[in-house]
Short mmCIF file of C-alpha atoms and ligand atoms in Angstrom, two decimals:
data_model
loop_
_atom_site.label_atom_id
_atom_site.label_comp_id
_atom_site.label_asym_id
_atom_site.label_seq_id
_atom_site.Cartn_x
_atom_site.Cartn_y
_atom_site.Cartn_z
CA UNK A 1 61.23 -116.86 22.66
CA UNK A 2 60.65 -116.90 19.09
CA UNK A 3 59.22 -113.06 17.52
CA UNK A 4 57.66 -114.71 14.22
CA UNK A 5 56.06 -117.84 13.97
CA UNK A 6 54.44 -119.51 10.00
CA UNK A 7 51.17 -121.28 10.83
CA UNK A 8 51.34 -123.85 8.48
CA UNK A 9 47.58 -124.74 8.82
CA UNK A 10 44.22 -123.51 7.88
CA UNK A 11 40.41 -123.11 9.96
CA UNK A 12 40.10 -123.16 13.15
CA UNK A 13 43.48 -124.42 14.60
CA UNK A 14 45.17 -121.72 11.96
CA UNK A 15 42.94 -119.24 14.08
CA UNK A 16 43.24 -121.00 17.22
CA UNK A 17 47.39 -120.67 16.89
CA UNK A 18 47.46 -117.16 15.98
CA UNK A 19 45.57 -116.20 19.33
CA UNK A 20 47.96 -118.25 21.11
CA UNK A 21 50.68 -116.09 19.30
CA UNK A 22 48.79 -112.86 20.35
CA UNK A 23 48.68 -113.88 24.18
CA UNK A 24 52.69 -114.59 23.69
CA UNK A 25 53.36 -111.04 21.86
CA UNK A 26 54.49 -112.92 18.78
CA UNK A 27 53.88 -112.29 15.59
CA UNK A 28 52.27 -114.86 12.99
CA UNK A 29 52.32 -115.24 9.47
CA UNK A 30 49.67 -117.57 7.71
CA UNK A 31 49.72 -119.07 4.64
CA UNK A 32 46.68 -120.26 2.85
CA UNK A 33 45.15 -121.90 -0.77
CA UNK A 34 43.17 -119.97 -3.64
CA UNK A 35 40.38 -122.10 -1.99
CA UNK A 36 40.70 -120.29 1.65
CA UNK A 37 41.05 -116.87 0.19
CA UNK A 38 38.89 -114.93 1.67
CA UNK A 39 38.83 -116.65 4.89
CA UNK A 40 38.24 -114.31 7.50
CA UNK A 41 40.63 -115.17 10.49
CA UNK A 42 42.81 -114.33 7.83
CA UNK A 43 43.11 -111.43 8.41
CA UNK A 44 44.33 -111.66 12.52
CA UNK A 45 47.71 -112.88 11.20
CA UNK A 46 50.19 -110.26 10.50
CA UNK A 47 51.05 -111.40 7.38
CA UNK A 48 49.05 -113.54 5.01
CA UNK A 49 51.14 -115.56 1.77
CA UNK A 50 49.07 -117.35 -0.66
CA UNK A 51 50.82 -120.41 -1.47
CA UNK A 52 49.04 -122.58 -4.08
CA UNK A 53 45.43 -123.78 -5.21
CA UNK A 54 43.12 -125.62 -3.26
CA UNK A 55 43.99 -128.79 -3.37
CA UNK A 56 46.10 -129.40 -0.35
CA UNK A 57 48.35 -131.49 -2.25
CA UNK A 58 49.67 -128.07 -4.22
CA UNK A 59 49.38 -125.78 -1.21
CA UNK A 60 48.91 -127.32 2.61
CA UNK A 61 50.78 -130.51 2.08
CA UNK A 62 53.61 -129.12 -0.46
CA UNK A 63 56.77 -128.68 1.86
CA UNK A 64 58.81 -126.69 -0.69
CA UNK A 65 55.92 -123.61 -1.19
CA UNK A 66 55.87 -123.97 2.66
CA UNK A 67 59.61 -123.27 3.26
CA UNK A 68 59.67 -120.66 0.47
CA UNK A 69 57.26 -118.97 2.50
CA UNK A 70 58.81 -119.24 5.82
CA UNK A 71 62.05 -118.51 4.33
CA UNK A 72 60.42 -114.92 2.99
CA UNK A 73 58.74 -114.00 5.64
CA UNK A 74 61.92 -114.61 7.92
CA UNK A 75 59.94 -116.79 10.43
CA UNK A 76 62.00 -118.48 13.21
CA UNK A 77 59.61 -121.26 13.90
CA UNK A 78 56.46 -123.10 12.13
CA UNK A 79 53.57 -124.73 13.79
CA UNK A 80 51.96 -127.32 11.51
CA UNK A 81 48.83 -127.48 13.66
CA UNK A 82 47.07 -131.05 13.49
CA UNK A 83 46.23 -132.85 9.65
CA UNK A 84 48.60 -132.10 6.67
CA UNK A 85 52.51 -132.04 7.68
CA UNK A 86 52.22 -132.23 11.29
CA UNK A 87 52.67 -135.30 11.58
CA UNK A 88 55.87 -135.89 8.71
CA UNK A 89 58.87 -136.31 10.25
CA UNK A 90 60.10 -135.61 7.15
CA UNK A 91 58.75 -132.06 6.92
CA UNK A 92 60.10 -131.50 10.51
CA UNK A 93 63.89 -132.85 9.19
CA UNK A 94 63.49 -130.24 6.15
CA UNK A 95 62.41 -127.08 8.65
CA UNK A 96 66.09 -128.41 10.93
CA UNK A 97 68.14 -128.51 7.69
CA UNK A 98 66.80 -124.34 7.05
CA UNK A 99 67.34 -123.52 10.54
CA UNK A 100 63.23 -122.81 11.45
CA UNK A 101 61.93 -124.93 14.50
CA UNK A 102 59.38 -127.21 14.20
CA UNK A 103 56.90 -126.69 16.55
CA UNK A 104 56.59 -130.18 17.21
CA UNK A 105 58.07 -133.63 18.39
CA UNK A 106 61.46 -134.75 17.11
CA UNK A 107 61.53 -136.48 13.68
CA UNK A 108 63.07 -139.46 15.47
CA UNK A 109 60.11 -140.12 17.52
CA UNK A 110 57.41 -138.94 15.06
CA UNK A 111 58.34 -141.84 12.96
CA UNK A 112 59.04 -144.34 15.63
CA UNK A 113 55.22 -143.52 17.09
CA UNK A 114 53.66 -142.84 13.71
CA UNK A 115 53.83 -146.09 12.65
CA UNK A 116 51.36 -148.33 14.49
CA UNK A 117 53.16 -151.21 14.27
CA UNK A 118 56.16 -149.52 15.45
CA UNK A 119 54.34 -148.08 18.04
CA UNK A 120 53.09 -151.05 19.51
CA UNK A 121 56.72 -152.84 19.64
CA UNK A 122 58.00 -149.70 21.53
CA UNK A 123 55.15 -149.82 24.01
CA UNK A 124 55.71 -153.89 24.58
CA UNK A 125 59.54 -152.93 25.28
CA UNK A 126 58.17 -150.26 27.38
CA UNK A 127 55.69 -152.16 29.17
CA UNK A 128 53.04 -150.27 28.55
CA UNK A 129 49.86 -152.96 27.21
CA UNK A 130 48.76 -153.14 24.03
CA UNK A 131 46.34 -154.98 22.55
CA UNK A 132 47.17 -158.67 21.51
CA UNK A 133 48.06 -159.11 17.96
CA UNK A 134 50.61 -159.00 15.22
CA UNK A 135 53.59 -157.33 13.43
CA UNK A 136 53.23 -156.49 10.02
CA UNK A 137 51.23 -159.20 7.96
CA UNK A 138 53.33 -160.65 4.77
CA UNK A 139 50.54 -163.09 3.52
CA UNK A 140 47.21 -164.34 3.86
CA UNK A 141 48.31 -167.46 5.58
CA UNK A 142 49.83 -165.31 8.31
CA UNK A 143 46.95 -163.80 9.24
CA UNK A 144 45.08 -166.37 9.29
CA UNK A 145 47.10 -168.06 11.68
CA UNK A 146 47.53 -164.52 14.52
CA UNK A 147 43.70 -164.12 13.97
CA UNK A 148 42.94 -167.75 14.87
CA UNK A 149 45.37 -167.30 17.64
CA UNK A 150 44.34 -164.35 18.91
CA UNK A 151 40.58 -165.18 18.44
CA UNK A 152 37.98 -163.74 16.13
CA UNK A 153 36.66 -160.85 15.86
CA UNK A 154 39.92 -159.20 14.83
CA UNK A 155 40.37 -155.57 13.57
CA UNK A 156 42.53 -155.08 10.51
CA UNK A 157 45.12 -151.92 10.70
CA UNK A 158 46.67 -149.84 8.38
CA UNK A 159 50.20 -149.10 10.29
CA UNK A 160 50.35 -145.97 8.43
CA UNK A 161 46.87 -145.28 9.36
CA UNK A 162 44.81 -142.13 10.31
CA UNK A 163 41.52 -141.30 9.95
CA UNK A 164 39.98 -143.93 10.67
CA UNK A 165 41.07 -144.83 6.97
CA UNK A 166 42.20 -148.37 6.23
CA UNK A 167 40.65 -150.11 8.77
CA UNK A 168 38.40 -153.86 8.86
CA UNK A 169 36.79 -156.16 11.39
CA UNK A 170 36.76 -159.64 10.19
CA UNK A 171 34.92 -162.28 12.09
CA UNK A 172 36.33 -165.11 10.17
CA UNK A 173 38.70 -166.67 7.89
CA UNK A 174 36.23 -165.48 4.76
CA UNK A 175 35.84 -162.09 5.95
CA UNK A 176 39.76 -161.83 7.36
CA UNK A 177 40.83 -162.53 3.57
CA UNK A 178 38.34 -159.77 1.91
CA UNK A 179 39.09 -157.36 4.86
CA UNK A 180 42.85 -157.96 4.07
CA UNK A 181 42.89 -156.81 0.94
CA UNK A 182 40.50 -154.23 0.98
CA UNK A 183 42.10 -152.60 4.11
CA UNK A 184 46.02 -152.81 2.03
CA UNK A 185 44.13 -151.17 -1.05
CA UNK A 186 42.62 -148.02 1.42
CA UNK A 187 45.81 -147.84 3.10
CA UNK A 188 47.96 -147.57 -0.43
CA UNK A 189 46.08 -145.21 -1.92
CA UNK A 190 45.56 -142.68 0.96
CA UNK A 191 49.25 -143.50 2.89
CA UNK A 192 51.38 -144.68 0.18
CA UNK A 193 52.12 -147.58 2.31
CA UNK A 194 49.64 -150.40 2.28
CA UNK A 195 51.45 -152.69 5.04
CA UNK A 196 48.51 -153.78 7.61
CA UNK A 197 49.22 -155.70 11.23
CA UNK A 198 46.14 -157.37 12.95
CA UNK A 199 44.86 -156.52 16.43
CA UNK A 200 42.18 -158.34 19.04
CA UNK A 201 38.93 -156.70 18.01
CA UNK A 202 38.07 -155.32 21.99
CA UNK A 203 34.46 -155.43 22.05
CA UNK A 204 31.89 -152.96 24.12
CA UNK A 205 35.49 -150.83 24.49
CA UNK A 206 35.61 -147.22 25.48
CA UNK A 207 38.41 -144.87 23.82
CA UNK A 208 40.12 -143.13 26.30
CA UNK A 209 43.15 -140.98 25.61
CA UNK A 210 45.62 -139.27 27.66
CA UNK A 211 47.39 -135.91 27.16
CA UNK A 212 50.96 -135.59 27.50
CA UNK A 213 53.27 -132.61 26.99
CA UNK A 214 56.81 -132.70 27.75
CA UNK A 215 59.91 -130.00 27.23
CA UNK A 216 63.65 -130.59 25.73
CA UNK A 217 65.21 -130.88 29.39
CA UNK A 218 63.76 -134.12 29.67
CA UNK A 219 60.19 -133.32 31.58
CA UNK A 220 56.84 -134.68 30.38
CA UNK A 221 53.88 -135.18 32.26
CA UNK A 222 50.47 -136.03 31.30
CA UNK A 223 47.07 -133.82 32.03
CA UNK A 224 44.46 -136.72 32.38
CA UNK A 225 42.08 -138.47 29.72
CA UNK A 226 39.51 -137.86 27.49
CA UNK A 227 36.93 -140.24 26.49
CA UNK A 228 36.32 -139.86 23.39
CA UNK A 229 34.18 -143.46 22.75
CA UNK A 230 31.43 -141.69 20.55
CA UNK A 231 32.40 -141.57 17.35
CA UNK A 232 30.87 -141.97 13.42
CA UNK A 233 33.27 -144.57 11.16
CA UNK A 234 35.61 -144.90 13.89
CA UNK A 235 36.45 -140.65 14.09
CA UNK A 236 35.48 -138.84 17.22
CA UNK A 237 32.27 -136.93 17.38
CA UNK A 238 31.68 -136.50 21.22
CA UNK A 239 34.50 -135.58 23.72
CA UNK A 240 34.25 -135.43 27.25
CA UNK A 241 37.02 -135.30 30.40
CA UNK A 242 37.41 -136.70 32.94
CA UNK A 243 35.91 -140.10 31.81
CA UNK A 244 32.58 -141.20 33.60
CA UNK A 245 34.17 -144.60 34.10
CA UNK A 246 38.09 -143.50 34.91
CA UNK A 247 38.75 -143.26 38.48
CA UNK A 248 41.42 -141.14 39.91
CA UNK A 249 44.15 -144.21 40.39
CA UNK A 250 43.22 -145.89 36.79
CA UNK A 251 44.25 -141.94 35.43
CA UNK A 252 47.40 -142.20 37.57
CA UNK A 253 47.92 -145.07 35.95
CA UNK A 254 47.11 -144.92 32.55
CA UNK A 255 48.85 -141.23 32.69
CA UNK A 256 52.23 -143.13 34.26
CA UNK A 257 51.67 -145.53 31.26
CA UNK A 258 51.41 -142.90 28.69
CA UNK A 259 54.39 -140.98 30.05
CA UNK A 260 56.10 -144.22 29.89
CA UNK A 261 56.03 -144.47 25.98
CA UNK A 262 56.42 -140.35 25.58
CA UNK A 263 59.86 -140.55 27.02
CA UNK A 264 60.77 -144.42 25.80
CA UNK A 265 60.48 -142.47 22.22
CA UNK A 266 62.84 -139.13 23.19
CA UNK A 267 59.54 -137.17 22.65
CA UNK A 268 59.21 -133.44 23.46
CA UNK A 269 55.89 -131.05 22.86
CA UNK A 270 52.18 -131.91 23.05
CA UNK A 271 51.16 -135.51 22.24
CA UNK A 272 47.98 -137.79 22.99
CA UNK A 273 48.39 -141.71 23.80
CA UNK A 274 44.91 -143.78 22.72
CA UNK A 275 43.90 -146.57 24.67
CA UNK A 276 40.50 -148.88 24.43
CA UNK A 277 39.11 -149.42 27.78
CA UNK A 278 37.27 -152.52 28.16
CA UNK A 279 34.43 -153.47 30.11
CA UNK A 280 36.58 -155.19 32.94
CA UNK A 281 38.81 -152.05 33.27
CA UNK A 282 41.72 -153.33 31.38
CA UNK A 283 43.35 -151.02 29.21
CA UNK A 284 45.40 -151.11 26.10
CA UNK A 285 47.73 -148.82 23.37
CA UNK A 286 46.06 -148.44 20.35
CA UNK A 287 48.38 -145.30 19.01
CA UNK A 288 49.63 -141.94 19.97
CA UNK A 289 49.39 -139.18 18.24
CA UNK A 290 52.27 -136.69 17.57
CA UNK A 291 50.85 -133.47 17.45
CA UNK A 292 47.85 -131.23 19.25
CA UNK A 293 44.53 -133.11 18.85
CA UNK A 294 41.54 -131.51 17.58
CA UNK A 295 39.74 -131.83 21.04
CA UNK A 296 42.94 -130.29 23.05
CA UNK A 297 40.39 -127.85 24.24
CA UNK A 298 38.83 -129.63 27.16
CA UNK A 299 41.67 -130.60 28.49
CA UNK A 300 42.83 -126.39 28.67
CA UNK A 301 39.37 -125.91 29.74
CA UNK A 302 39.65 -128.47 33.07
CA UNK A 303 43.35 -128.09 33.70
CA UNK A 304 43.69 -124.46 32.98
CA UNK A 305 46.72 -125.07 31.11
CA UNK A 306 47.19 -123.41 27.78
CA UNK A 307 48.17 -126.18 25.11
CA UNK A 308 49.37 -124.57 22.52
CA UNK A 309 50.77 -122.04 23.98
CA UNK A 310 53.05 -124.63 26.33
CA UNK A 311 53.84 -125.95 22.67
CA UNK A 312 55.07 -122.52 21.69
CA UNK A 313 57.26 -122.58 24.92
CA UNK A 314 58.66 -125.83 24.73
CA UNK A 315 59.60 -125.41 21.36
CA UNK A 316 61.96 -122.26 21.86
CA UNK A 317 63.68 -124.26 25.07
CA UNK A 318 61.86 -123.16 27.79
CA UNK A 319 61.18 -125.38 30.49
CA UNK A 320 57.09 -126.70 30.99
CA UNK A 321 55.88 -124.24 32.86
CA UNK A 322 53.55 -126.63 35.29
CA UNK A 323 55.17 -129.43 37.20
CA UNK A 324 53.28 -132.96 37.03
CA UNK A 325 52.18 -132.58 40.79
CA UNK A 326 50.61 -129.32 40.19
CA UNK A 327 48.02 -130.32 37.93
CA UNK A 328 44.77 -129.63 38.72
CA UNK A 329 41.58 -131.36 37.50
CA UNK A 330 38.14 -128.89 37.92
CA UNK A 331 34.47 -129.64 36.80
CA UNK A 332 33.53 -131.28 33.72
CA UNK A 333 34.78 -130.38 29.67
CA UNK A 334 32.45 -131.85 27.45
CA UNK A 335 33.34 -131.12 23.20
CA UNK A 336 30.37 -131.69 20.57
CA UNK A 337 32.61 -131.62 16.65
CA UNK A 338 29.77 -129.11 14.98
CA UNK A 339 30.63 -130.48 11.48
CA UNK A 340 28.70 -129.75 7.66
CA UNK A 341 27.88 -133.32 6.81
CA UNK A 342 25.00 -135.37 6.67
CA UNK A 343 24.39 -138.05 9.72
CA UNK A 344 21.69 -139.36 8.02
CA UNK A 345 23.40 -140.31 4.91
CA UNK A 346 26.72 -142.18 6.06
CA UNK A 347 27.90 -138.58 7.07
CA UNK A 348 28.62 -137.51 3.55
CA UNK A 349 30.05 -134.28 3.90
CA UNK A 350 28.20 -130.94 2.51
CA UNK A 351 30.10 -128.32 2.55
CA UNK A 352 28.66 -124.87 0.80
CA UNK A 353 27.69 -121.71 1.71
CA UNK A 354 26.94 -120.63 4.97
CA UNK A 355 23.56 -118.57 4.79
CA UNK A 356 22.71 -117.87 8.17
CA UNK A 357 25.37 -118.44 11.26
CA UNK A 358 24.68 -117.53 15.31
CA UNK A 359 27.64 -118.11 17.57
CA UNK A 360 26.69 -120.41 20.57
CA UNK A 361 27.73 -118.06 23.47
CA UNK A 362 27.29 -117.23 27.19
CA UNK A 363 28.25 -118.40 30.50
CA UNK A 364 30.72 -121.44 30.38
CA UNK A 365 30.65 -121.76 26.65
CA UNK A 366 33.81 -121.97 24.41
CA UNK A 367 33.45 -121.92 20.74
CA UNK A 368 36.62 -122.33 18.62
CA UNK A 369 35.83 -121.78 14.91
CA UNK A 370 36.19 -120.06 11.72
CA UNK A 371 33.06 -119.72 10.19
CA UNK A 372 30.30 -116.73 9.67
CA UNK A 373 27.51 -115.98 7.83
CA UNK A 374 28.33 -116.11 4.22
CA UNK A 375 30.97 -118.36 4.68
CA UNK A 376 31.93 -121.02 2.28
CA UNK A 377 33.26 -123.97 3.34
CA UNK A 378 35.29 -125.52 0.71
CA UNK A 379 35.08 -129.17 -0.73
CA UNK A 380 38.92 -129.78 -0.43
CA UNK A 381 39.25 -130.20 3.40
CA UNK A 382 37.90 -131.79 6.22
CA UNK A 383 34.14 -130.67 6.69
CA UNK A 384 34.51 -129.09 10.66
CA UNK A 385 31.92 -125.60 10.93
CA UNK A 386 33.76 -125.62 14.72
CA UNK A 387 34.04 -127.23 18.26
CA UNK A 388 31.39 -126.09 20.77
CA UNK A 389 32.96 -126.92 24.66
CA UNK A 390 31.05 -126.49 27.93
CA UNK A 391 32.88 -126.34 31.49
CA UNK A 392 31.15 -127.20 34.42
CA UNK A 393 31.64 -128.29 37.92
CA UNK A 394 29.54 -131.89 37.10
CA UNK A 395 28.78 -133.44 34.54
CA UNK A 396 24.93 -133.54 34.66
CA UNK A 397 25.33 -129.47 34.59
CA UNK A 398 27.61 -129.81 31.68
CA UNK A 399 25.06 -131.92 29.41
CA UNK A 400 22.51 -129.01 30.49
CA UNK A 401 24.74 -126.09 29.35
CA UNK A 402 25.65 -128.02 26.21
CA UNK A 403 22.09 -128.64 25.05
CA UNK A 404 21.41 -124.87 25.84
CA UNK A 405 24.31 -123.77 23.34
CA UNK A 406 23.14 -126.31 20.87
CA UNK A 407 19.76 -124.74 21.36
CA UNK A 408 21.45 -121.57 20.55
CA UNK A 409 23.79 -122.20 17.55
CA UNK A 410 22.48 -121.35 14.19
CA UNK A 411 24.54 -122.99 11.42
CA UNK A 412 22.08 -123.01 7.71
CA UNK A 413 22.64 -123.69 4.38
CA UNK A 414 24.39 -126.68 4.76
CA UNK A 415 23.46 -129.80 7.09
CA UNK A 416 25.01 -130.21 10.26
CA UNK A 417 25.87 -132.55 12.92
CA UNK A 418 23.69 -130.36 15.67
CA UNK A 419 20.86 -131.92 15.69
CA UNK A 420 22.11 -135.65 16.33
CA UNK A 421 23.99 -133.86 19.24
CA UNK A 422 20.74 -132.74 20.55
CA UNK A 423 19.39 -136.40 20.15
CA UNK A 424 22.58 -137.58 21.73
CA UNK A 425 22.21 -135.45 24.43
CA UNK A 426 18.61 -136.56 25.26
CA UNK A 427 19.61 -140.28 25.17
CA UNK A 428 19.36 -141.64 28.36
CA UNK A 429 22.45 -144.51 27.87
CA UNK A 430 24.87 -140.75 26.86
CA UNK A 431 23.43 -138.98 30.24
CA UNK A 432 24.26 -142.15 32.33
CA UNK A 433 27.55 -142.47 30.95
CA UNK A 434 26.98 -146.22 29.41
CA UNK A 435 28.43 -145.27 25.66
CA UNK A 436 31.06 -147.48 23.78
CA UNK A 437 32.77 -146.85 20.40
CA UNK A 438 29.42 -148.27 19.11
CA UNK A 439 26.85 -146.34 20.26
CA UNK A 440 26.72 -143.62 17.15
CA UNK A 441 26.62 -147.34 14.83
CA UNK A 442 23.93 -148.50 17.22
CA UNK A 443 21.67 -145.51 17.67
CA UNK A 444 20.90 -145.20 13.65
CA UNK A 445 20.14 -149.13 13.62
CA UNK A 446 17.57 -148.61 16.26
CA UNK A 447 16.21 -145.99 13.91
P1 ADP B 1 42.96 -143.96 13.44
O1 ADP B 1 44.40 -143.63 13.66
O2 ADP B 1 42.64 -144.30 12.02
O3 ADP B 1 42.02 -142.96 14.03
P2 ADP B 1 42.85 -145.73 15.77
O4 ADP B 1 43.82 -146.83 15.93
O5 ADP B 1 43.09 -144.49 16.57
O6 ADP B 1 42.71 -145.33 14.21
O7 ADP B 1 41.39 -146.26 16.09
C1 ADP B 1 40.24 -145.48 15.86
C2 ADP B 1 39.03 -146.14 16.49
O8 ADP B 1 38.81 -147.43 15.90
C3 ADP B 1 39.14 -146.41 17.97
O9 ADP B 1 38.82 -145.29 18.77
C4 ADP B 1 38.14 -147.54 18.15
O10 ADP B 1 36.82 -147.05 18.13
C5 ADP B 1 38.35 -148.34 16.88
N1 ADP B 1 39.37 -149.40 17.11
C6 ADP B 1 40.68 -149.36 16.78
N2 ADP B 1 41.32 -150.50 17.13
C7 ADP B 1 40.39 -151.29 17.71
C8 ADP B 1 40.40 -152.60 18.30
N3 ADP B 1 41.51 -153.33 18.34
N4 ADP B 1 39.23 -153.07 18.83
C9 ADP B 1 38.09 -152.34 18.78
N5 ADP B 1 38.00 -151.12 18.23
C10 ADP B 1 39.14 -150.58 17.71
#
């Protein structure tokens, strides 16, 4: 087992590694910007190394400060956490060439699955479905044709993509062409690759993802879903597992399926395969993601299995520690994304100072965050205050314990997503279960 490990990562997950570390009796060094200086879960690591100004481009995304700092500390391993290098294979390559682990997938496979379109051709080989589509689109005439072929309404996708970023339904030829070259524009300015493929748009779909996590002796096994269908521009805002509307066989299967593509790509550590679920109970591959997701935590919270920490593990060579017939599903994990932003204006975020916080506590309450009172949040990252999780043994208990804690939680000086949770969990279609990727989209038309 490794005695140092770099977090390579700031907020929440930064915080929510180093306790990981703790549990494992190894030590942690975290690096942050000018811009998280005085960022209290700071001080938890053992050693803190300041490695650039806020802008993550000359701090959490520059590889070489990154190293430098690894390589001073004398760190054996780095985890990247999720957002800025965790998901480069080059970054992982450049840790191998100095000897650190990566606390991560293989480079091979983070670039095989990190590419959509790449992804999808391994899953067809694989025989795991994905939705109907294309390759990469060369021309307008092209796409014309797969949409037509494929039937309108199509969604437009940024291969590179993340983020929801570079990403357009068309309904027609007319709005195909626009959405075309808006969507290449997006995805060349925030991927440096603007290549786009097009996909069946699936409508009324629910997105359901499964968990994997696998070791370097050649196990991997999957912990069940998460649906994750309501979401704001495409990005998750509600969590839950299991699904309402996954039985036990369709997780057996979808899990099998998921497994499937993990070890079709030579993958090793924690990864999450996406899926729309239609209406009819078909599913289909959207993408997996190489690395821990932000909502990892239900999935600890219902399985008992410590994520990260089995990350940690894997990493150094050990063997998973949980076999795929031991997993256990209990109660219900449902995740509200607390973040500073404005629902009623697009979700624009607002991050500022924190003037008044109250951690959400109590009985079957997790609360994974950063933040206190006088905290600032900074304009250069992504605008999460934290991730408020409830565990109970049904799901009509959860909703009640997590409108208690949202009751509870005091977050001013900046807006917040709370109180369209509290709407959302007062809506009669959320508390019956009927939600699609729509519903967020729907619920401010209505308004
Ligand atoms: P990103 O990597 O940018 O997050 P994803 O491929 O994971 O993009 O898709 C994000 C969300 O966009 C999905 O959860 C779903 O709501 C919507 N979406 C993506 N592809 C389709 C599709 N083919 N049909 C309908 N909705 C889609």
């Amino acid at each position: 087992m490794f005695n140092r490990i770099l977090i390579a990562n700031r907020g929440e997950i930064a915080l929510r590694v180093i306790r990981a570390c703790q549990d494992l009796g190894i030590g942690t060094v975290c690096v942050y910007s000018e811009a998280d200086r005085d960022a209290a879960y700071l001080k938890y690591a053992d050693e803190t190394i300041c490695i650039g100004p806020g802008p993550a481009a000359k701090s959490y995304l520059d590889i070489s400060r990154i190293i430098s700092a690894a390589e001073v500390s004398d760190v054996e391993a780095i985890h990247p956490g999720y957002g800025f290098l965790s998901e480069n294979s080059h970054f992982a390559e450049v840790c191998a060439s100095c000897n650190i682990e990566f606390i991560g997938p293989p480079p091979e496979a983070t670039r095989m699955l990190g590419n959509k379109a790449r992804c999808r051709e391994l899953a067809k080989k694989a025989g795991v479905p994905t939705v109907s589509g294309s390759e990469v689109i060369d021309s307008e005439e092209k796409a014309i044709k797969v949409a037509r072929e494929v039937g309108y309404p199509v969604m437009i996708k940024a291969a590179a993509g993340g983020g929801g970023r570079g990403m357009r339904q068309a309904h027609n030829d007319v709005s195909l062409v626009s959405g075309l070259m808006s969507a290449q524009a997006e995805a060349g300015a925030a991927f440096g690759d603007a290549s786009v493929f097009i996909e069946k748009y699936i409508e009324r779909a629910r997105h359901i993802e499964i968990q994997v996590i696998g070791d370097k002796h050649g196990n991997m096994i999957h912990l069940g879903e998460r649906d994750c269908s309501l979401q704001r521009r495409h990005q998750k805002l509600v969590e839950e597992t299991p699904s309402p509307v996954v039985s036990p066989a369709l997780r057996m299967e979808m899990g099998a399926a998921a497994v499937k593509l993990a070890k079709a790509a030579g993958y090793w550590s924690a990864g999450t395969v996406e899926f729309l679920l239609d209406p009819s109970g078909k599913y289909y591959l959207i993408e997996m993601n190489t690395r821990i997701q932000v909502e990892h935590g239900i999935t600890e919270l219902v399985t008992g299995v410590d994520l990260v920490r089995e990350q940690i593990r894997v990493a150094a060579g050990e063997k998973l520690s949980i076999r795929q017939e031991d997993v256990k599903w209990t109660g219900v994990a449902i995740e509200c994304r607390i973040n500073a932003e404005d629902p009623e204006h697009n979700f624009r975020p607002c991050p500022g100072k924190i003037t008044n916080f109250f951690a959400p506590g109590g009985p079957w309450v997790r609360w994974d965050s950063h933040v206190y009172t006088g905290y600032q949040i900074p304009p250069n990252y992504d605008s999460m205050v934290g991730k408020l999780m409830v565990h109970r043994p049904t799901r009509q208990e959860a909703i009640t314990c997590m409108r208690r804690a949202l009751e509870e939680i005091v977050v001013e000086g900046v807006k917040t997503t709370i109180p369209l949770h509290m709407d959302i969990f007062g809506h009669t279609h959320f508390i019956r279960g009927q939600v699609d990727t729509n519903f967020v989209e729907g619920y401010f038309a209505k308004k």
